[in-house]
Amino acid sequence: MSTIHPSAIIEDGAKIGEGCEIGPFCIVGAEVVLGDRVVLKSHVVVTGDTEIGEDTVVFSFSVLGEIPQDLKFKGEKCRTVIGKRNRIREHVTVNAGTDGGGGVTRIGDDGLFMAGCHIAHDAQIGDRVIVVNSAAVAGHCILEDDVIIGGLSGIHQFVRIGRGAIIGAVTMVTNDVIPYGLVQASRGELDGLNLVGLKRRGVSRADITALRAAFQMLAQGEGTFSERARRLGDENDSAYVQEIVAFITGQSDRHFLTPGG
C-alpha cells in the first residue's frame, strides 16, 4: 500500500506502484507511472509521459518530465524514462525528449543526481552515473555507464562521454570524451585517465598499464588522432583499449577532446 500526503495532487490516470511514498505538496501528472517503492519527498513535480523505476528517491523541488527548453518544441508527444534506484536530489530538472532527438530522455539505473543539476531533452544517461551539484547536461548528449560529471560543469549539446570517464569541476566540455578519460580545465582538456575510477572498479594492473600506454600513443604518436587510434587497435588486444578504439573509430565524423586540448 502506498502512502500519499493529503496535500499532494495525484491526477486521474497516474499509476502508482506498491509501497510508494508521496510527500506534501507533490504533483503527479495523469500520464506518470511510478514503480514500486518510489519516494517523492515534498514539493516534487512529476509531469508528462514520465516513468520512474522502483526504489528511486526524488528530493524536494525537483521537476521531472516537464517540456524541453527548446524553441523548436511544438508540443509533440515525448517521454521521460528514469530507471531504478536513482537518487535525485533537491532542485534537479529532467526535461522530456523532442521529435528531433528521438522522443525520449532516458536515465539508467543506480545514478546520483545532486542538487541543482539539469538533464536536458533527449539526453541518454547510462547506469551508475553521478552528476554533481549545479552541473548541466545539454540536449542530445550521451553519457555512458559509470561517468562522473563534476560540479558546476557544462556538457555541450550532442557530446558523447565514454564509459568510466570523469569530468573535473567547473569544466566546459564541447567535444566527445574517450572511455576512461579524465577531463579538466575551464575549457575541457583531456588530461589523462580516470585511474582512481579504474582501480575502484577492480580493473587489473595489466589493463591499466595497457590503457596508460594507449593514452601516450594517442597523445604523442604520428598521424591524426583517428589514425593513431586505428593503429592502436591493431597493436593492443586489451579489451579496455579496444573499447576506446571502437569509441573513436566508430564515429569518425565527430570531434574528440584530445590530450592537451
mmCIF file of C-alpha atoms in Angstrom:
data_model
loop_
_atom_site.group_PDB
_atom_site.id
_atom_site.type_symbol
_atom_site.label_atom_id
_atom_site.label_comp_id
_atom_site.label_asym_id
_atom_site.label_seq_id
_atom_site.Cartn_x
_atom_site.Cartn_y
_atom_site.Cartn_z
ATOM 1 C CA MET A 1 0.000 0.000 0.000
ATOM 2 C CA SER A 2 1.284 3.473 -0.887
ATOM 3 C CA THR A 3 1.330 6.495 1.420
ATOM 4 C CA ILE A 4 0.098 9.765 -0.117
ATOM 5 C CA HIS A 5 0.039 13.007 1.859
ATOM 6 C CA PRO A 6 -3.376 14.753 1.811
ATOM 7 C CA SER A 7 -1.872 17.893 0.255
ATOM 8 C CA ALA A 8 -0.412 16.005 -2.718
ATOM 9 C CA ILE A 9 -2.206 16.164 -6.079
ATOM 10 C CA ILE A 10 -2.400 12.884 -7.996
ATOM 11 C CA GLU A 11 -4.130 13.436 -11.328
ATOM 12 C CA ASP A 12 -6.564 10.865 -12.676
ATOM 13 C CA GLY A 13 -4.763 8.268 -14.771
ATOM 14 C CA ALA A 14 -1.467 8.286 -12.845
ATOM 15 C CA LYS A 15 -0.209 4.807 -11.963
ATOM 16 C CA ILE A 16 1.308 4.471 -8.521
ATOM 17 C CA GLY A 17 3.209 1.298 -7.625
ATOM 18 C CA GLU A 18 3.122 -0.598 -4.359
ATOM 19 C CA GLY A 19 4.804 0.924 -1.329
ATOM 20 C CA CYS A 20 5.317 4.405 -2.802
ATOM 21 C CA GLU A 21 5.618 7.435 -0.526
ATOM 22 C CA ILE A 22 4.363 10.758 -1.882
ATOM 23 C CA GLY A 23 5.001 13.693 0.405
ATOM 24 C CA PRO A 24 3.399 17.094 0.993
ATOM 25 C CA PHE A 25 2.545 19.328 -1.970
ATOM 26 C CA CYS A 26 3.790 16.932 -4.643
ATOM 27 C CA ILE A 27 2.105 16.925 -8.071
ATOM 28 C CA VAL A 28 1.927 13.720 -10.113
ATOM 29 C CA GLY A 29 0.538 14.072 -13.630
ATOM 30 C CA ALA A 30 -2.049 11.926 -15.387
ATOM 31 C CA GLU A 31 0.457 10.060 -17.599
ATOM 32 C CA VAL A 32 3.021 9.353 -14.896
ATOM 33 C CA VAL A 33 3.992 5.804 -13.914
ATOM 34 C CA LEU A 34 5.775 5.309 -10.595
ATOM 35 C CA GLY A 35 7.363 1.927 -9.932
ATOM 36 C CA ASP A 36 7.185 0.173 -6.593
ATOM 37 C CA ARG A 37 8.633 1.934 -3.547
ATOM 38 C CA VAL A 38 9.337 5.225 -5.319
ATOM 39 C CA VAL A 39 9.675 8.062 -2.808
ATOM 40 C CA LEU A 40 8.788 11.656 -3.645
ATOM 41 C CA LYS A 41 9.803 13.853 -0.709
ATOM 42 C CA SER A 42 7.898 17.163 -0.638
ATOM 43 C CA HIS A 43 7.111 19.706 -3.397
ATOM 44 C CA VAL A 44 8.165 17.357 -6.222
ATOM 45 C CA VAL A 45 6.570 17.769 -9.666
ATOM 46 C CA VAL A 46 6.436 14.741 -11.986
ATOM 47 C CA THR A 47 4.562 15.511 -15.179
ATOM 48 C CA GLY A 48 4.184 14.496 -18.822
ATOM 49 C CA ASP A 49 4.595 10.941 -20.093
ATOM 50 C CA THR A 50 7.118 10.024 -17.420
ATOM 51 C CA GLU A 51 8.135 6.680 -15.946
ATOM 52 C CA ILE A 52 10.218 6.318 -12.773
ATOM 53 C CA GLY A 53 11.667 2.931 -11.827
ATOM 54 C CA GLU A 54 11.369 1.182 -8.494
ATOM 55 C CA ASP A 55 13.207 2.347 -5.349
ATOM 56 C CA THR A 56 14.084 5.737 -6.812
ATOM 57 C CA VAL A 57 14.037 8.633 -4.330
ATOM 58 C CA VAL A 58 13.292 12.178 -5.500
ATOM 59 C CA PHE A 59 14.016 15.062 -3.145
ATOM 60 C CA SER A 60 12.204 18.361 -2.684
ATOM 61 C CA PHE A 61 11.572 20.851 -5.505
ATOM 62 C CA SER A 62 12.714 18.603 -8.328
ATOM 63 C CA VAL A 63 10.781 18.806 -11.617
ATOM 64 C CA LEU A 64 10.805 15.695 -13.811
ATOM 65 C CA GLY A 65 9.262 15.250 -17.264
ATOM 66 C CA GLU A 66 8.478 18.888 -17.985
ATOM 67 C CA ILE A 67 8.576 20.117 -21.596
ATOM 68 C CA PRO A 68 12.050 20.758 -23.071
ATOM 69 C CA GLN A 69 13.794 24.113 -23.078
ATOM 70 C CA ASP A 70 13.954 24.052 -26.868
ATOM 71 C CA LEU A 71 12.369 26.680 -29.094
ATOM 72 C CA LYS A 72 11.835 24.025 -31.783
ATOM 73 C CA PHE A 73 9.486 22.105 -29.495
ATOM 74 C CA LYS A 74 5.901 22.394 -30.754
ATOM 75 C CA GLY A 75 4.075 20.310 -28.187
ATOM 76 C CA GLU A 76 4.775 16.908 -29.728
ATOM 77 C CA LYS A 77 4.226 13.761 -27.675
ATOM 78 C CA CYS A 78 7.502 12.814 -25.987
ATOM 79 C CA ARG A 79 8.650 10.869 -22.939
ATOM 80 C CA THR A 80 10.961 10.765 -19.943
ATOM 81 C CA VAL A 81 12.157 7.387 -18.643
ATOM 82 C CA ILE A 82 14.088 7.166 -15.367
ATOM 83 C CA GLY A 83 15.411 3.808 -14.183
ATOM 84 C CA LYS A 84 15.639 2.038 -10.849
ATOM 85 C CA ARG A 85 17.307 3.017 -7.579
ATOM 86 C CA ASN A 86 18.272 6.527 -8.598
ATOM 87 C CA ARG A 87 18.819 9.311 -6.081
ATOM 88 C CA ILE A 88 17.585 12.631 -7.445
ATOM 89 C CA ARG A 89 18.388 15.457 -5.067
ATOM 90 C CA GLU A 90 16.868 18.887 -4.493
ATOM 91 C CA HIS A 91 16.031 21.205 -7.419
ATOM 92 C CA VAL A 92 17.026 18.738 -10.150
ATOM 93 C CA THR A 93 15.327 19.199 -13.538
ATOM 94 C CA VAL A 94 14.935 16.489 -16.170
ATOM 95 C CA ASN A 95 13.186 17.519 -19.403
ATOM 96 C CA ALA A 96 11.242 15.306 -21.798
ATOM 97 C CA GLY A 97 12.501 14.478 -25.279
ATOM 98 C CA THR A 98 11.690 16.002 -28.661
ATOM 99 C CA ASP A 99 10.737 14.585 -32.045
ATOM 100 C CA GLY A 100 14.053 15.743 -33.462
ATOM 101 C CA GLY A 101 16.043 13.862 -30.825
ATOM 102 C CA GLY A 102 14.266 10.533 -30.751
ATOM 103 C CA GLY A 103 11.429 11.496 -28.442
ATOM 104 C CA VAL A 104 12.802 10.116 -25.155
ATOM 105 C CA THR A 105 15.047 11.453 -22.424
ATOM 106 C CA ARG A 106 16.413 8.364 -20.672
ATOM 107 C CA ILE A 107 18.258 7.804 -17.404
ATOM 108 C CA GLY A 108 19.528 4.356 -16.421
ATOM 109 C CA ASP A 109 19.755 2.703 -13.003
ATOM 110 C CA ASP A 110 21.609 3.500 -9.765
ATOM 111 C CA GLY A 111 22.510 7.089 -10.605
ATOM 112 C CA LEU A 112 23.098 10.028 -8.281
ATOM 113 C CA PHE A 113 21.943 13.433 -9.490
ATOM 114 C CA MET A 114 22.994 16.039 -6.948
ATOM 115 C CA ALA A 115 21.258 19.277 -6.063
ATOM 116 C CA GLY A 116 20.510 21.722 -8.849
ATOM 117 C CA CYS A 117 21.778 19.690 -11.793
ATOM 118 C CA HIS A 118 19.962 19.649 -15.145
ATOM 119 C CA ILE A 119 19.399 16.861 -17.677
ATOM 120 C CA ALA A 120 18.123 18.319 -20.945
ATOM 121 C CA HIS A 121 15.872 16.921 -23.675
ATOM 122 C CA ASP A 122 16.829 13.706 -25.475
ATOM 123 C CA ALA A 123 19.858 13.040 -23.246
ATOM 124 C CA GLN A 124 20.733 9.361 -22.854
ATOM 125 C CA ILE A 125 22.274 8.652 -19.460
ATOM 126 C CA GLY A 126 23.692 5.238 -18.570
ATOM 127 C CA ASP A 127 23.856 3.317 -15.298
ATOM 128 C CA ARG A 128 25.725 4.415 -12.161
ATOM 129 C CA VAL A 129 26.234 7.933 -13.464
ATOM 130 C CA ILE A 130 26.966 10.738 -10.996
ATOM 131 C CA VAL A 131 26.150 14.341 -11.905
ATOM 132 C CA VAL A 132 27.397 16.679 -9.185
ATOM 133 C CA ASN A 133 25.766 19.868 -7.905
ATOM 134 C CA SER A 134 24.736 22.505 -10.472
ATOM 135 C CA ALA A 135 26.171 20.668 -13.478
ATOM 136 C CA ALA A 136 24.220 20.864 -16.742
ATOM 137 C CA VAL A 137 23.947 18.183 -19.420
ATOM 138 C CA ALA A 138 22.634 19.721 -22.643
ATOM 139 C CA GLY A 139 20.267 18.249 -25.206
ATOM 140 C CA HIS A 140 21.093 15.095 -27.200
ATOM 141 C CA CYS A 141 24.118 14.184 -25.059
ATOM 142 C CA ILE A 142 25.122 10.577 -24.352
ATOM 143 C CA LEU A 143 26.720 9.688 -21.016
ATOM 144 C CA GLU A 144 27.738 6.046 -20.919
ATOM 145 C CA ASP A 145 27.860 3.908 -17.753
ATOM 146 C CA ASP A 146 29.952 4.959 -14.715
ATOM 147 C CA VAL A 147 30.551 8.542 -15.876
ATOM 148 C CA ILE A 148 31.113 11.281 -13.260
ATOM 149 C CA ILE A 149 30.380 14.935 -14.070
ATOM 150 C CA GLY A 150 31.982 17.383 -11.622
ATOM 151 C CA GLY A 151 30.124 20.253 -10.014
ATOM 152 C CA LEU A 152 29.335 23.412 -11.980
ATOM 153 C CA SER A 153 30.374 21.744 -15.236
ATOM 154 C CA GLY A 154 28.617 22.054 -18.580
ATOM 155 C CA ILE A 155 28.294 19.398 -21.277
ATOM 156 C CA HIS A 156 27.582 20.851 -24.722
ATOM 157 C CA GLN A 157 24.799 19.581 -26.984
ATOM 158 C CA PHE A 158 25.429 16.300 -28.856
ATOM 159 C CA VAL A 159 28.568 15.438 -26.866
ATOM 160 C CA ARG A 160 29.279 11.763 -26.056
ATOM 161 C CA ILE A 161 31.154 10.831 -22.901
ATOM 162 C CA GLY A 162 32.548 7.300 -22.883
ATOM 163 C CA ARG A 163 32.169 4.746 -20.126
ATOM 164 C CA GLY A 164 34.098 5.382 -16.931
ATOM 165 C CA ALA A 165 35.222 8.911 -17.859
ATOM 166 C CA ILE A 166 35.406 11.683 -15.270
ATOM 167 C CA ILE A 167 34.894 15.413 -15.848
ATOM 168 C CA GLY A 168 36.518 17.689 -13.276
ATOM 169 C CA ALA A 169 34.626 20.503 -11.570
ATOM 170 C CA VAL A 170 33.933 23.798 -13.365
ATOM 171 C CA THR A 171 34.729 22.348 -16.792
ATOM 172 C CA MET A 172 33.065 23.123 -20.133
ATOM 173 C CA VAL A 173 33.079 20.061 -22.424
ATOM 174 C CA THR A 174 32.451 20.765 -26.106
ATOM 175 C CA ASN A 175 33.821 17.604 -27.788
ATOM 176 C CA ASP A 176 33.493 13.861 -27.212
ATOM 177 C CA VAL A 177 35.441 12.226 -24.377
ATOM 178 C CA ILE A 178 37.007 8.776 -24.763
ATOM 179 C CA PRO A 179 36.090 5.984 -22.303
ATOM 180 C CA TYR A 180 38.017 6.255 -19.002
ATOM 181 C CA GLY A 181 39.280 9.721 -19.898
ATOM 182 C CA LEU A 182 39.995 12.448 -17.352
ATOM 183 C CA VAL A 183 38.947 15.927 -18.486
ATOM 184 C CA GLN A 184 39.589 19.132 -16.584
ATOM 185 C CA ALA A 185 40.343 22.854 -17.016
ATOM 186 C CA SER A 186 37.834 25.583 -17.717
ATOM 187 C CA ARG A 187 37.677 24.706 -21.433
ATOM 188 C CA GLY A 188 37.912 20.941 -21.056
ATOM 189 C CA GLU A 189 41.214 19.276 -21.899
ATOM 190 C CA LEU A 190 41.838 15.536 -21.926
ATOM 191 C CA ASP A 191 44.427 15.381 -19.171
ATOM 192 C CA GLY A 192 44.899 11.659 -18.572
ATOM 193 C CA LEU A 193 42.886 8.637 -17.472
ATOM 194 C CA ASN A 194 40.389 8.149 -14.667
ATOM 195 C CA LEU A 195 42.851 5.942 -12.771
ATOM 196 C CA VAL A 196 41.014 6.234 -9.452
ATOM 197 C CA GLY A 197 37.795 5.031 -11.038
ATOM 198 C CA LEU A 198 39.556 2.163 -12.803
ATOM 199 C CA LYS A 199 41.175 0.979 -9.571
ATOM 200 C CA ARG A 200 37.896 1.227 -7.661
ATOM 201 C CA ARG A 201 36.255 -0.983 -10.279
ATOM 202 C CA GLY A 202 38.943 -3.635 -9.838
ATOM 203 C CA VAL A 203 40.470 -3.288 -13.303
ATOM 204 C CA SER A 204 43.644 -5.379 -13.493
ATOM 205 C CA ARG A 205 47.117 -3.856 -13.345
ATOM 206 C CA ALA A 206 47.832 -5.219 -16.832
ATOM 207 C CA ASP A 207 44.801 -3.437 -18.317
ATOM 208 C CA ILE A 208 45.661 -0.186 -16.534
ATOM 209 C CA THR A 209 49.204 -0.414 -17.884
ATOM 210 C CA ALA A 210 47.802 -1.014 -21.377
ATOM 211 C CA LEU A 211 45.493 1.979 -21.025
ATOM 212 C CA ARG A 212 48.373 4.208 -19.945
ATOM 213 C CA ALA A 213 50.427 3.135 -22.945
ATOM 214 C CA ALA A 214 47.434 3.681 -25.219
ATOM 215 C CA PHE A 215 46.935 7.199 -23.873
ATOM 216 C CA GLN A 216 50.587 8.041 -24.532
ATOM 217 C CA MET A 217 50.276 6.756 -28.089
ATOM 218 C CA LEU A 218 47.123 8.799 -28.677
ATOM 219 C CA ALA A 219 48.878 11.856 -27.246
ATOM 220 C CA GLN A 220 52.233 11.590 -28.973
ATOM 221 C CA GLY A 221 52.062 9.143 -31.868
ATOM 222 C CA GLU A 222 52.373 10.015 -35.535
ATOM 223 C CA GLY A 223 49.408 10.836 -37.784
ATOM 224 C CA THR A 224 45.975 12.210 -36.964
ATOM 225 C CA PHE A 225 44.096 11.300 -33.800
ATOM 226 C CA SER A 226 41.869 8.836 -35.704
ATOM 227 C CA GLU A 227 44.874 7.275 -37.460
ATOM 228 C CA ARG A 228 46.639 6.779 -34.147
ATOM 229 C CA ALA A 229 43.516 5.139 -32.737
ATOM 230 C CA ARG A 230 43.287 2.683 -35.629
ATOM 231 C CA ARG A 231 46.951 1.786 -35.285
ATOM 232 C CA LEU A 232 46.444 1.325 -31.566
ATOM 233 C CA GLY A 233 43.638 -1.141 -32.267
ATOM 234 C CA ASP A 234 45.972 -3.231 -34.400
ATOM 235 C CA GLU A 235 48.731 -3.282 -31.789
ATOM 236 C CA ASN A 236 46.930 -3.783 -28.472
ATOM 237 C CA ASP A 237 44.431 -6.516 -27.565
ATOM 238 C CA SER A 238 43.312 -5.211 -24.138
ATOM 239 C CA ALA A 239 39.501 -5.123 -24.048
ATOM 240 C CA TYR A 240 39.625 -1.677 -22.403
ATOM 241 C CA VAL A 241 41.909 -0.292 -25.093
ATOM 242 C CA GLN A 242 39.722 -1.834 -27.792
ATOM 243 C CA GLU A 243 36.722 -0.081 -26.246
ATOM 244 C CA ILE A 244 38.453 3.285 -26.665
ATOM 245 C CA VAL A 245 39.417 2.414 -30.242
ATOM 246 C CA ALA A 246 35.823 1.456 -31.084
ATOM 247 C CA PHE A 247 34.550 4.666 -29.475
ATOM 248 C CA ILE A 248 36.831 6.769 -31.684
ATOM 249 C CA THR A 249 36.775 4.878 -34.970
ATOM 250 C CA GLY A 250 33.045 4.149 -34.860
ATOM 251 C CA GLN A 251 32.263 7.867 -35.093
ATOM 252 C CA SER A 252 34.982 9.187 -37.395
ATOM 253 C CA ASP A 253 32.964 12.261 -38.367
ATOM 254 C CA ARG A 254 32.888 13.575 -34.793
ATOM 255 C CA HIS A 255 35.291 15.815 -32.889
ATOM 256 C CA PHE A 256 37.076 14.449 -29.817
ATOM 257 C CA LEU A 257 38.863 16.056 -26.942
ATOM 258 C CA THR A 258 42.498 15.129 -27.482
ATOM 259 C CA PRO A 259 45.378 15.188 -24.984
ATOM 260 C CA GLY A 260 46.319 18.799 -24.343
ATOM 261 C CA GLY A 261 43.179 20.280 -25.969
#
